[in-house]
PDB file of C-alpha atoms in Angstrom:
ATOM      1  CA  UNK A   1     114.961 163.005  58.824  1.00 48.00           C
ATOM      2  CA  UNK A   2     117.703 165.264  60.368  1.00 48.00           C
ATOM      3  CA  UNK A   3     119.619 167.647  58.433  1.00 47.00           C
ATOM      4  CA  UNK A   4     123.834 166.247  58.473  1.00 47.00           C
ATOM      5  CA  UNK A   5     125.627 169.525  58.980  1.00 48.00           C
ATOM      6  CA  UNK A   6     128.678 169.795  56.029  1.00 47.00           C
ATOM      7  CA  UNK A   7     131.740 171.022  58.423  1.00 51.00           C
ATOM      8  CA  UNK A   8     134.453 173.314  55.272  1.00 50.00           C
ATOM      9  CA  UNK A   9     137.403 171.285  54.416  1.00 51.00           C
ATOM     10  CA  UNK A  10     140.293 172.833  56.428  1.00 52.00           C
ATOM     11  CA  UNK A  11     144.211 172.781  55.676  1.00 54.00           C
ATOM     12  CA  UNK A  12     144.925 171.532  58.650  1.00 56.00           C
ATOM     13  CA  UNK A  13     142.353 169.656  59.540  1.00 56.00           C
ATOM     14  CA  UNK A  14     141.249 166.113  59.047  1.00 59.00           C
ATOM     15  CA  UNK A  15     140.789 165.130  55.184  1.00 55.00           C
ATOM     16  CA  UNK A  16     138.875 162.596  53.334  1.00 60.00           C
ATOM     17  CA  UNK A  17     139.486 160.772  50.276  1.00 59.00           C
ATOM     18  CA  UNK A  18     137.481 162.486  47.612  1.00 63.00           C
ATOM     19  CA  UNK A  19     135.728 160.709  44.645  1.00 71.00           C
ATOM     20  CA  UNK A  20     135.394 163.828  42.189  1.00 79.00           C
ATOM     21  CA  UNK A  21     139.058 165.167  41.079  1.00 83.00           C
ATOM     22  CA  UNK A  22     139.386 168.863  41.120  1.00 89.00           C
ATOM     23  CA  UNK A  23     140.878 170.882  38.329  1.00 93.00           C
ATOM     24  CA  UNK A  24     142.246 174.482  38.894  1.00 93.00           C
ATOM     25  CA  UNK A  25     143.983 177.074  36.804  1.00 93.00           C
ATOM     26  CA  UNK A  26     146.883 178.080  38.533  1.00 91.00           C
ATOM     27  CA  UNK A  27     147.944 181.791  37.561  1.00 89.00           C
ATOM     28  CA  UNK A  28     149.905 184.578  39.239  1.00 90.00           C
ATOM     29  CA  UNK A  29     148.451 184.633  42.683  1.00 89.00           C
ATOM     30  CA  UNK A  30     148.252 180.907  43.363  1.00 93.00           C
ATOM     31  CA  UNK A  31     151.355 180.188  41.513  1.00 94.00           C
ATOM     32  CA  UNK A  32     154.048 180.286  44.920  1.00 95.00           C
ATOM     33  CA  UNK A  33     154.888 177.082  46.514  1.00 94.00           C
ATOM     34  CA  UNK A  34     152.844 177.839  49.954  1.00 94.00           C
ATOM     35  CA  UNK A  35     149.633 179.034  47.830  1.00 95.00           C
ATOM     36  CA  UNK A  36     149.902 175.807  45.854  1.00 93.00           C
ATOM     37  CA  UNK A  37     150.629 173.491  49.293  1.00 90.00           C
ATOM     38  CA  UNK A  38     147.263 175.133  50.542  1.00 91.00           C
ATOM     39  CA  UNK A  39     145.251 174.070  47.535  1.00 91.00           C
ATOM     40  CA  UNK A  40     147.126 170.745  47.179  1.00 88.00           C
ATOM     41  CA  UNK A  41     146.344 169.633  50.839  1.00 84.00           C
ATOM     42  CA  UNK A  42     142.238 171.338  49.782  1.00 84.00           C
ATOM     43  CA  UNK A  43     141.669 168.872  47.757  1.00 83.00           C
ATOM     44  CA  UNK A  44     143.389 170.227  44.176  1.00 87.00           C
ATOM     45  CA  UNK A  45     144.351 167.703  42.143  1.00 89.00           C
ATOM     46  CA  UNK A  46     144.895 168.863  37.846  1.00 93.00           C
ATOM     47  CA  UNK A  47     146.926 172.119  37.606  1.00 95.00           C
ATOM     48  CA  UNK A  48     145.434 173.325  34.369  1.00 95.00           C
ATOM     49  CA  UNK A  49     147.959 175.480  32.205  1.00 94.00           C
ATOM     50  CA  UNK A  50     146.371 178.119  30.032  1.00 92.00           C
ATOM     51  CA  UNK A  51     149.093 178.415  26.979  1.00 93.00           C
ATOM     52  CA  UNK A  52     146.460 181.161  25.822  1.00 87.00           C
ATOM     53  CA  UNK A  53     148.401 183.668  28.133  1.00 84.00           C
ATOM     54  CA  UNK A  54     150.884 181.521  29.924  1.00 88.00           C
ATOM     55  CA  UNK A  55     154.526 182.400  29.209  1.00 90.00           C
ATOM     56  CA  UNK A  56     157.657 179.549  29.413  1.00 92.00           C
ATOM     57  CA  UNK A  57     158.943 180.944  32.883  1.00 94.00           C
ATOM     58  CA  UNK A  58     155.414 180.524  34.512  1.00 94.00           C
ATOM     59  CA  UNK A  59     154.786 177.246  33.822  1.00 94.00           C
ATOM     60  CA  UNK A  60     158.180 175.997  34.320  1.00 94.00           C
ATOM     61  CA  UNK A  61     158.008 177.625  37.755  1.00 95.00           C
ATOM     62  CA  UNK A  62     154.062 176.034  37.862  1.00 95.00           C
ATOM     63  CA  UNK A  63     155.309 172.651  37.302  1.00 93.00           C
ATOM     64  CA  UNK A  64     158.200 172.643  39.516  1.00 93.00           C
ATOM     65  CA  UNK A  65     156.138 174.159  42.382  1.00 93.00           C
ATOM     66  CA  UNK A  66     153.392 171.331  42.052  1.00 92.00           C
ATOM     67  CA  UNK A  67     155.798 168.279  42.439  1.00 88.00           C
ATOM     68  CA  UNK A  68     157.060 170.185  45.678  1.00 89.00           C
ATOM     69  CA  UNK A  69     153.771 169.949  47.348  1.00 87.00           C
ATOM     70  CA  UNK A  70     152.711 167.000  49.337  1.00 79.00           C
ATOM     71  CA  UNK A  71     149.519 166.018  49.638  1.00 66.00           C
ATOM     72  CA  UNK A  72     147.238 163.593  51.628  1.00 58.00           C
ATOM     73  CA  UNK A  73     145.533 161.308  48.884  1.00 51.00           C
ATOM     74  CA  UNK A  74     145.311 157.855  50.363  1.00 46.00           C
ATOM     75  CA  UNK A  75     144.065 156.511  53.766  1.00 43.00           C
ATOM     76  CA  UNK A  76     146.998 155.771  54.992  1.00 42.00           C
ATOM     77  CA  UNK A  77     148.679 158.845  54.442  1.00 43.00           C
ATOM     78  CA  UNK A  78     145.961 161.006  55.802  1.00 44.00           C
ATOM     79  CA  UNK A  79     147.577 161.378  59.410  1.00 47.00           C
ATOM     80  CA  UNK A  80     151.244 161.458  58.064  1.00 48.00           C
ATOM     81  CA  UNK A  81     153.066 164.677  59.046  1.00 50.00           C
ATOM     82  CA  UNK A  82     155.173 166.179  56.038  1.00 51.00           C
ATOM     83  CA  UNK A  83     158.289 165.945  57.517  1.00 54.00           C
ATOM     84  CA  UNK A  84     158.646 162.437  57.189  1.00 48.00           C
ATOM     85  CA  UNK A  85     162.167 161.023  56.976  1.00 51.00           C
ATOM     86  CA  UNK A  86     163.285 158.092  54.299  1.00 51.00           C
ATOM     87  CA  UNK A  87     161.263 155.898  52.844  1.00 51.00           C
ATOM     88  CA  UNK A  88     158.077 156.380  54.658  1.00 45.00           C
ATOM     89  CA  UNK A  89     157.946 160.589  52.754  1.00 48.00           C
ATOM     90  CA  UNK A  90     158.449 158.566  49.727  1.00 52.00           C
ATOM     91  CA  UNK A  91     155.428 156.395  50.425  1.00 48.00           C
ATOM     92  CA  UNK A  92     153.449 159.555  51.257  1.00 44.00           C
ATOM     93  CA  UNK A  93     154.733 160.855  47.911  1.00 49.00           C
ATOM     94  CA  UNK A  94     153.998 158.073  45.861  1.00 52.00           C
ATOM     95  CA  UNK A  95     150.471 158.534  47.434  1.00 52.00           C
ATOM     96  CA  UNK A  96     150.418 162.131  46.218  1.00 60.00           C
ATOM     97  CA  UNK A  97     148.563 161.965  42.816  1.00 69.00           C
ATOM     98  CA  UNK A  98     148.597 165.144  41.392  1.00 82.00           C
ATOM     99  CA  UNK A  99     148.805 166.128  37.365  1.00 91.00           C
ATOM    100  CA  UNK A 100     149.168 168.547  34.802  1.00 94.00           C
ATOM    101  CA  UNK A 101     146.807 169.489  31.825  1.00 96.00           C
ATOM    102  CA  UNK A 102     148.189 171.740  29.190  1.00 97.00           C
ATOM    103  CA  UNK A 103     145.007 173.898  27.584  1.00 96.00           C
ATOM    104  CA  UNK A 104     145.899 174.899  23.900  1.00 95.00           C
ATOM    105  CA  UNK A 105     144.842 178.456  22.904  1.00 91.00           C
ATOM    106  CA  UNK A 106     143.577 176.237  19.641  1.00 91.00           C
ATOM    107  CA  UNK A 107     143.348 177.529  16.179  1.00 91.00           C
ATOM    108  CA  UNK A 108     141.419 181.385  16.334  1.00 90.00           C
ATOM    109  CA  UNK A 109     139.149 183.770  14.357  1.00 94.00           C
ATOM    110  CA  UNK A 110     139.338 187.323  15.583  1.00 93.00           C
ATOM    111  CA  UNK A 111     138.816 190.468  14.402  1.00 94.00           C
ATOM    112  CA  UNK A 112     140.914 193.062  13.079  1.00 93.00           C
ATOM    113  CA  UNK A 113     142.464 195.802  14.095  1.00 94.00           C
ATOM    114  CA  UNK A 114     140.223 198.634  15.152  1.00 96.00           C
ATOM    115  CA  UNK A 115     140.815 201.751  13.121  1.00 95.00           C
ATOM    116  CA  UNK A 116     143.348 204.535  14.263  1.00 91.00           C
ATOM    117  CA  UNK A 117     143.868 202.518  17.235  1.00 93.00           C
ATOM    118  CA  UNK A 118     148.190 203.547  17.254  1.00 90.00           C
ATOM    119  CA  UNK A 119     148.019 202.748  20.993  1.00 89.00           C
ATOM    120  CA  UNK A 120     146.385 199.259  20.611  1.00 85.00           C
ATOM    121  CA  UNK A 121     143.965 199.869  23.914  1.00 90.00           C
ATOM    122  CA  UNK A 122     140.874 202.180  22.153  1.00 93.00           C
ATOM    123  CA  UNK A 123     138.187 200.520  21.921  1.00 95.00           C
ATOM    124  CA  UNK A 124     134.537 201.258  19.812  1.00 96.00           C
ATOM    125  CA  UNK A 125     130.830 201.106  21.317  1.00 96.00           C
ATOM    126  CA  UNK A 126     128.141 198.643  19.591  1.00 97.00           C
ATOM    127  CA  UNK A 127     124.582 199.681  20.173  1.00 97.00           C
ATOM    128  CA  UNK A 128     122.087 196.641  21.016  1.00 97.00           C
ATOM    129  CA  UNK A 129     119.501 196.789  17.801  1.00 97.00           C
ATOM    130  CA  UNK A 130     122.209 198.330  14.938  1.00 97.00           C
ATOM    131  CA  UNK A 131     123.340 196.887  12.328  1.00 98.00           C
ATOM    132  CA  UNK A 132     126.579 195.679  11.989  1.00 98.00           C
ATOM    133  CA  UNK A 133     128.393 194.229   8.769  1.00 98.00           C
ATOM    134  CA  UNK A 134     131.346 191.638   9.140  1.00 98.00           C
ATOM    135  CA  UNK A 135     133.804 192.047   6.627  1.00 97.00           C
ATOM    136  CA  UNK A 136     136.524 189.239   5.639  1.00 96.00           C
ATOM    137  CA  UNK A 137     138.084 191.021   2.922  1.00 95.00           C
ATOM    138  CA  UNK A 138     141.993 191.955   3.217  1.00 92.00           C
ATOM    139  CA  UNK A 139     141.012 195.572   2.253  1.00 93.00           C
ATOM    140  CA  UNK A 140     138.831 195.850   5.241  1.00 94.00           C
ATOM    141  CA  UNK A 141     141.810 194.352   7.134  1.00 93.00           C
ATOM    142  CA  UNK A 142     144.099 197.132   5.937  1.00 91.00           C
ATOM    143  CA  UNK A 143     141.238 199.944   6.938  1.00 94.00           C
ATOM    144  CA  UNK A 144     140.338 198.632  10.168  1.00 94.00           C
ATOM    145  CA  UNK A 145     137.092 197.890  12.212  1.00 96.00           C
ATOM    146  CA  UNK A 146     134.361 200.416  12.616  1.00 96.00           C
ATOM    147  CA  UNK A 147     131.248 200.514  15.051  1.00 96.00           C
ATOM    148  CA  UNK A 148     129.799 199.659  11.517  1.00 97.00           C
ATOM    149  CA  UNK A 149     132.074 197.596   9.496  1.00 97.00           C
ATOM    150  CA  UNK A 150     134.373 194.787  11.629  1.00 97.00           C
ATOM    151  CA  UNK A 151     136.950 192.391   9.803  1.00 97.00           C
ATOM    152  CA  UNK A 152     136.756 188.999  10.767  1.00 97.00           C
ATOM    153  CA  UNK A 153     139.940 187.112   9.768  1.00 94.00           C
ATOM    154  CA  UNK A 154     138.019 183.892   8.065  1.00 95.00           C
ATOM    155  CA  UNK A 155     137.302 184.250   4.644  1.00 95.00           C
ATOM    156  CA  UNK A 156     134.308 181.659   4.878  1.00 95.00           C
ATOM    157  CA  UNK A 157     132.790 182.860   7.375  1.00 96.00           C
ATOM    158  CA  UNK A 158     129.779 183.696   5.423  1.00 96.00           C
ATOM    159  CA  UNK A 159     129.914 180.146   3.956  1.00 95.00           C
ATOM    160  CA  UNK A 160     129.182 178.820   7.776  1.00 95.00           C
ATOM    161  CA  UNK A 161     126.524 180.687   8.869  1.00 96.00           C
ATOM    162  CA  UNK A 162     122.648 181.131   7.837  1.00 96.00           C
ATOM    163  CA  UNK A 163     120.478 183.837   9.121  1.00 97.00           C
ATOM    164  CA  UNK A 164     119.499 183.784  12.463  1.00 97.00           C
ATOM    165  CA  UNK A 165     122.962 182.019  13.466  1.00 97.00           C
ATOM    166  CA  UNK A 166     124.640 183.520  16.532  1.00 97.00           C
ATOM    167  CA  UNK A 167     128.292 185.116  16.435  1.00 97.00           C
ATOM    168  CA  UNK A 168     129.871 185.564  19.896  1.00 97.00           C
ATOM    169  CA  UNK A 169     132.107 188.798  20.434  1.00 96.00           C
ATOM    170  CA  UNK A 170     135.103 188.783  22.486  1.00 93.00           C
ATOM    171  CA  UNK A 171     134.069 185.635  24.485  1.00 85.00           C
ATOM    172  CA  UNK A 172     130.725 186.629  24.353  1.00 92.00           C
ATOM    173  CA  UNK A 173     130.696 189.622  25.798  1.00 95.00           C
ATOM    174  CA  UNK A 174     128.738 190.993  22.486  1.00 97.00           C
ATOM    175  CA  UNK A 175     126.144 188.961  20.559  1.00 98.00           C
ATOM    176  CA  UNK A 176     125.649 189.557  17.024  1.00 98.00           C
ATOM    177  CA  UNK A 177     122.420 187.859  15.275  1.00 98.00           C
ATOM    178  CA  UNK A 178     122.821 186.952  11.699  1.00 98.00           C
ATOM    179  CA  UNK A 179     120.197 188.314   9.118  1.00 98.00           C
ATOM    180  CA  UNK A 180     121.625 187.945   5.570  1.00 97.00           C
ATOM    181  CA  UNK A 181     125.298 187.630   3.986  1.00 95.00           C
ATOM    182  CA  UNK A 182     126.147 186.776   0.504  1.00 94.00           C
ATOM    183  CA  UNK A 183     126.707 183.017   0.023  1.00 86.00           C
ATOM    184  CA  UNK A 184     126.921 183.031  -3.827  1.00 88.00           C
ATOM    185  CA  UNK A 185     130.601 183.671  -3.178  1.00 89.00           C
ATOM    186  CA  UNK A 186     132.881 181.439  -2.840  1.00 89.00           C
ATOM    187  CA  UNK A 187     135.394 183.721  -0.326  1.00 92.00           C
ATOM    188  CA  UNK A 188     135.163 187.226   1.653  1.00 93.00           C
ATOM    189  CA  UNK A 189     131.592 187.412   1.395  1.00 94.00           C
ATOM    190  CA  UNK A 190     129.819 189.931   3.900  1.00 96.00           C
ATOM    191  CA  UNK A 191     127.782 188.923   6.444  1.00 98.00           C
ATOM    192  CA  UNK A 192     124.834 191.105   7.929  1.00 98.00           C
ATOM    193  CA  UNK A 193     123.754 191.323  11.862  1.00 98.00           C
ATOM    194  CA  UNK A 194     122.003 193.255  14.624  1.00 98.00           C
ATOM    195  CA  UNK A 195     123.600 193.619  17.690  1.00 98.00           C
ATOM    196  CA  UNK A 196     121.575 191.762  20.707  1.00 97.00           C
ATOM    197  CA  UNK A 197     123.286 193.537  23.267  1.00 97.00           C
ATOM    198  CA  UNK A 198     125.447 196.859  23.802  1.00 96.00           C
ATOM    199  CA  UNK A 199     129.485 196.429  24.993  1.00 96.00           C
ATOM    200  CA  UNK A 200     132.811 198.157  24.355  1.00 96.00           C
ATOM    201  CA  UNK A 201     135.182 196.217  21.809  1.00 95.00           C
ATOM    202  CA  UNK A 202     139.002 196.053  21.917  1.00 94.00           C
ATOM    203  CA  UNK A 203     141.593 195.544  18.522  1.00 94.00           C
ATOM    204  CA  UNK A 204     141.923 191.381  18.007  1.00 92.00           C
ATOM    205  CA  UNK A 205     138.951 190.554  20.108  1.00 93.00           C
ATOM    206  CA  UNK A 206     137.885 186.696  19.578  1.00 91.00           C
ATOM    207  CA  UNK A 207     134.892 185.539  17.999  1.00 95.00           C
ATOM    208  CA  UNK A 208     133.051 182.047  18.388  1.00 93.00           C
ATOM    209  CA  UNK A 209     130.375 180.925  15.975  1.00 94.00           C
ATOM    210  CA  UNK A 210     128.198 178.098  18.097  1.00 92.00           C
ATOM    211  CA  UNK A 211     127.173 175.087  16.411  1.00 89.00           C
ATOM    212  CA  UNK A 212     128.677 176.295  13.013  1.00 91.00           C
ATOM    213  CA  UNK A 213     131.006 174.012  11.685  1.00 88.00           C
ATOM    214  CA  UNK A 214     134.212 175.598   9.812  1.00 91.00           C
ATOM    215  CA  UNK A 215     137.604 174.227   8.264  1.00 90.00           C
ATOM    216  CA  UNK A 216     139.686 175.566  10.670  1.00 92.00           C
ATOM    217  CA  UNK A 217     143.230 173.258  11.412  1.00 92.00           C
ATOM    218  CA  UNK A 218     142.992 170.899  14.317  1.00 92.00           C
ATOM    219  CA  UNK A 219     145.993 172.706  16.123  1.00 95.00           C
ATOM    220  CA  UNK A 220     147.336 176.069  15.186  1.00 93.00           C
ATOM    221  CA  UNK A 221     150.787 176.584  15.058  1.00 93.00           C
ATOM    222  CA  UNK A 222     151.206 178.214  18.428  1.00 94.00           C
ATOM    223  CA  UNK A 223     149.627 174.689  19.934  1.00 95.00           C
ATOM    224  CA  UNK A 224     152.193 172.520  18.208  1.00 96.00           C
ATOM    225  CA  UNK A 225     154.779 174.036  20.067  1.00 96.00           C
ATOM    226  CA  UNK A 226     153.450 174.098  22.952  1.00 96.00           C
ATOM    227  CA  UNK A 227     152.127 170.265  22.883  1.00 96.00           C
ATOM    228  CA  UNK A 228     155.997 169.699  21.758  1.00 95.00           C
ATOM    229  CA  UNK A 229     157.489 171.632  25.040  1.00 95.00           C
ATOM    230  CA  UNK A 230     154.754 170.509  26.945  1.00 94.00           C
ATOM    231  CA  UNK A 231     155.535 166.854  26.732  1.00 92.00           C
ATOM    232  CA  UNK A 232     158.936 167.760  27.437  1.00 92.00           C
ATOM    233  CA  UNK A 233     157.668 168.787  30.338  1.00 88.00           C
ATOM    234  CA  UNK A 234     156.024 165.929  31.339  1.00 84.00           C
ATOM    235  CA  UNK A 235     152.195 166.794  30.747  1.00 92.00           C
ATOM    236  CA  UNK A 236     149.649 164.327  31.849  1.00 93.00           C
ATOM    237  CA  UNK A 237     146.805 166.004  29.842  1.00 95.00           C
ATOM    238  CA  UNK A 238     146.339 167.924  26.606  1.00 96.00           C
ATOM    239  CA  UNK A 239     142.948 170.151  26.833  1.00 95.00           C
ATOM    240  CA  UNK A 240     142.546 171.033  22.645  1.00 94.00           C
ATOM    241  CA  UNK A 241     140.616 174.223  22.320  1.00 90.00           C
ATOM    242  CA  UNK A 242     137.897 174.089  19.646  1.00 87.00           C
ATOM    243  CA  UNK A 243     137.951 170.424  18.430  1.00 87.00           C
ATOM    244  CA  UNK A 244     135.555 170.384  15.582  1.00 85.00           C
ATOM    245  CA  UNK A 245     135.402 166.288  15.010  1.00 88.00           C
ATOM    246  CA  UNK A 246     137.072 162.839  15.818  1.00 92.00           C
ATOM    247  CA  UNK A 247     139.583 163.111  12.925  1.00 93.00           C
ATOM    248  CA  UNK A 248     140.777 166.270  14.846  1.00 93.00           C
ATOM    249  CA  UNK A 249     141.482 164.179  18.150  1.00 93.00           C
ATOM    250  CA  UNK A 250     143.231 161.699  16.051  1.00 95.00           C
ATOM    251  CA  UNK A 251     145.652 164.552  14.114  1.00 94.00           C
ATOM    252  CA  UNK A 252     146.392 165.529  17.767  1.00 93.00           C
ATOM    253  CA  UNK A 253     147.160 162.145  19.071  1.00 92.00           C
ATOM    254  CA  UNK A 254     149.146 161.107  16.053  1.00 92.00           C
ATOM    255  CA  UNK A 255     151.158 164.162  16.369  1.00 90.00           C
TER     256      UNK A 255
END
């Protein structure tokens, strides 16, 4: 059988319906009105809003720049020019499905503070095969975080791990493996790795513990307010960062 030769999707050009919806973060280079058009009449259909870095100006302007776009999302508006007049732009507007998804930053462990860093942009070197102690101690918080000794901001973290469990470094940029930590207590117990693989660290990295299951909240403070100003802004999704069960979907809902 021949091969059917897939022609790229052009702006201009002739569009089909599509089937699968296509979600894009929208940040400072595709945030203008004719960037947005472009992606709109592409085939872009969920404007996902990161409120991890997102300020209130940028998605306001976001928002308002996505329900100025017109798009071609029905068969009978694929041929309609943009500059209808009357009723028959509002028909090619109604057609014009487009939505909004707010992502929450969702509730965080990080590390402290690296030590002397006054300007907040120093950063430390981990070697792949040292070891490496995590500290959750407010002591350790107040000294800072070595290339040896790093605070971690959850007390139990030592309570949801077991050796040989992976902890991801500032989105996984550095892999620690678990070998021993002190469970007998009940908070700020240490917790023992070797580093997998060499990378620079920053003050406040993030750090993600796969398949461990913790206590953390179901939204953070940070996400209730921005679920609250979100919905004033007429949000068709909420993305919740780090759900941990079903009970934490229904504390988002009910709220």
């Amino acid at each position: 059988a021949g091969v059917t030769e897939t022609k790229p999707l052009s702006v201009e050009g002739q569009w089909n319906p599509q089937l699968t919806k296509i979600v894009a973060t929208i940040g400072p280079t595709s945030e203008q009105l004719p960037v947005m058009s472009d992606l709109v009449k592409a085939g872009f259909r969920i404007m996902r809003l990161n409120f991890s870095h997102a300020t209130t100006e940028e998605v306001e302007l976001r928002v308002s720049n996505l329900k100025k776009c017109i798009g071609r999302h029905g068969a009978s508006s694929m041929d309609m020019p943009e500059d209808l007049p009357g009723s028959a732009s509002q028909m090619a507007n109604d057609l014009n499905v487009r939505a909004v998804l707010l992502d929450t930053r969702g509730p965080e462990i990080r590390m402290g503070k690296l030590r002397d860093d006054f300007s907040g942009h120093e950063t430390i070197t981990l070697q792949a095969g040292n070891t490496i102690t995590l500290r959750t101690s407010e002591d350790w918080a107040d000294a800072g975080s070595t290339e040896t000794d790093l605070f971690i901001d959850y007390p139990k973290l030592h309570k949801v791990l077991v050796p040989g469990s992976k902890v991801l470094l500032d989105d996984g940029a550095i892999i620690l493996t678990v070998t021993s930590l002190e469970d007998s207590k009940e908070l700020y117990g240490n917790v023992t790795c070797t580093v997998d693989n060499a990378g620079d660290l920053r003050s406040r990295a993030g750090v993600n513990l796969p398949g461990a299951e913790t206590d953390l909240p179901a939204m953070s403070a940070k996400d209730k307010v921005d679920i609250k100003y979100g919905i004033t802004k007429d949000v068709d999704y909420v993305a919740a960062s780090f759900v941990q069960s079903a009970d934490h979907v229904r504390e988002i809902k009910q709220y």
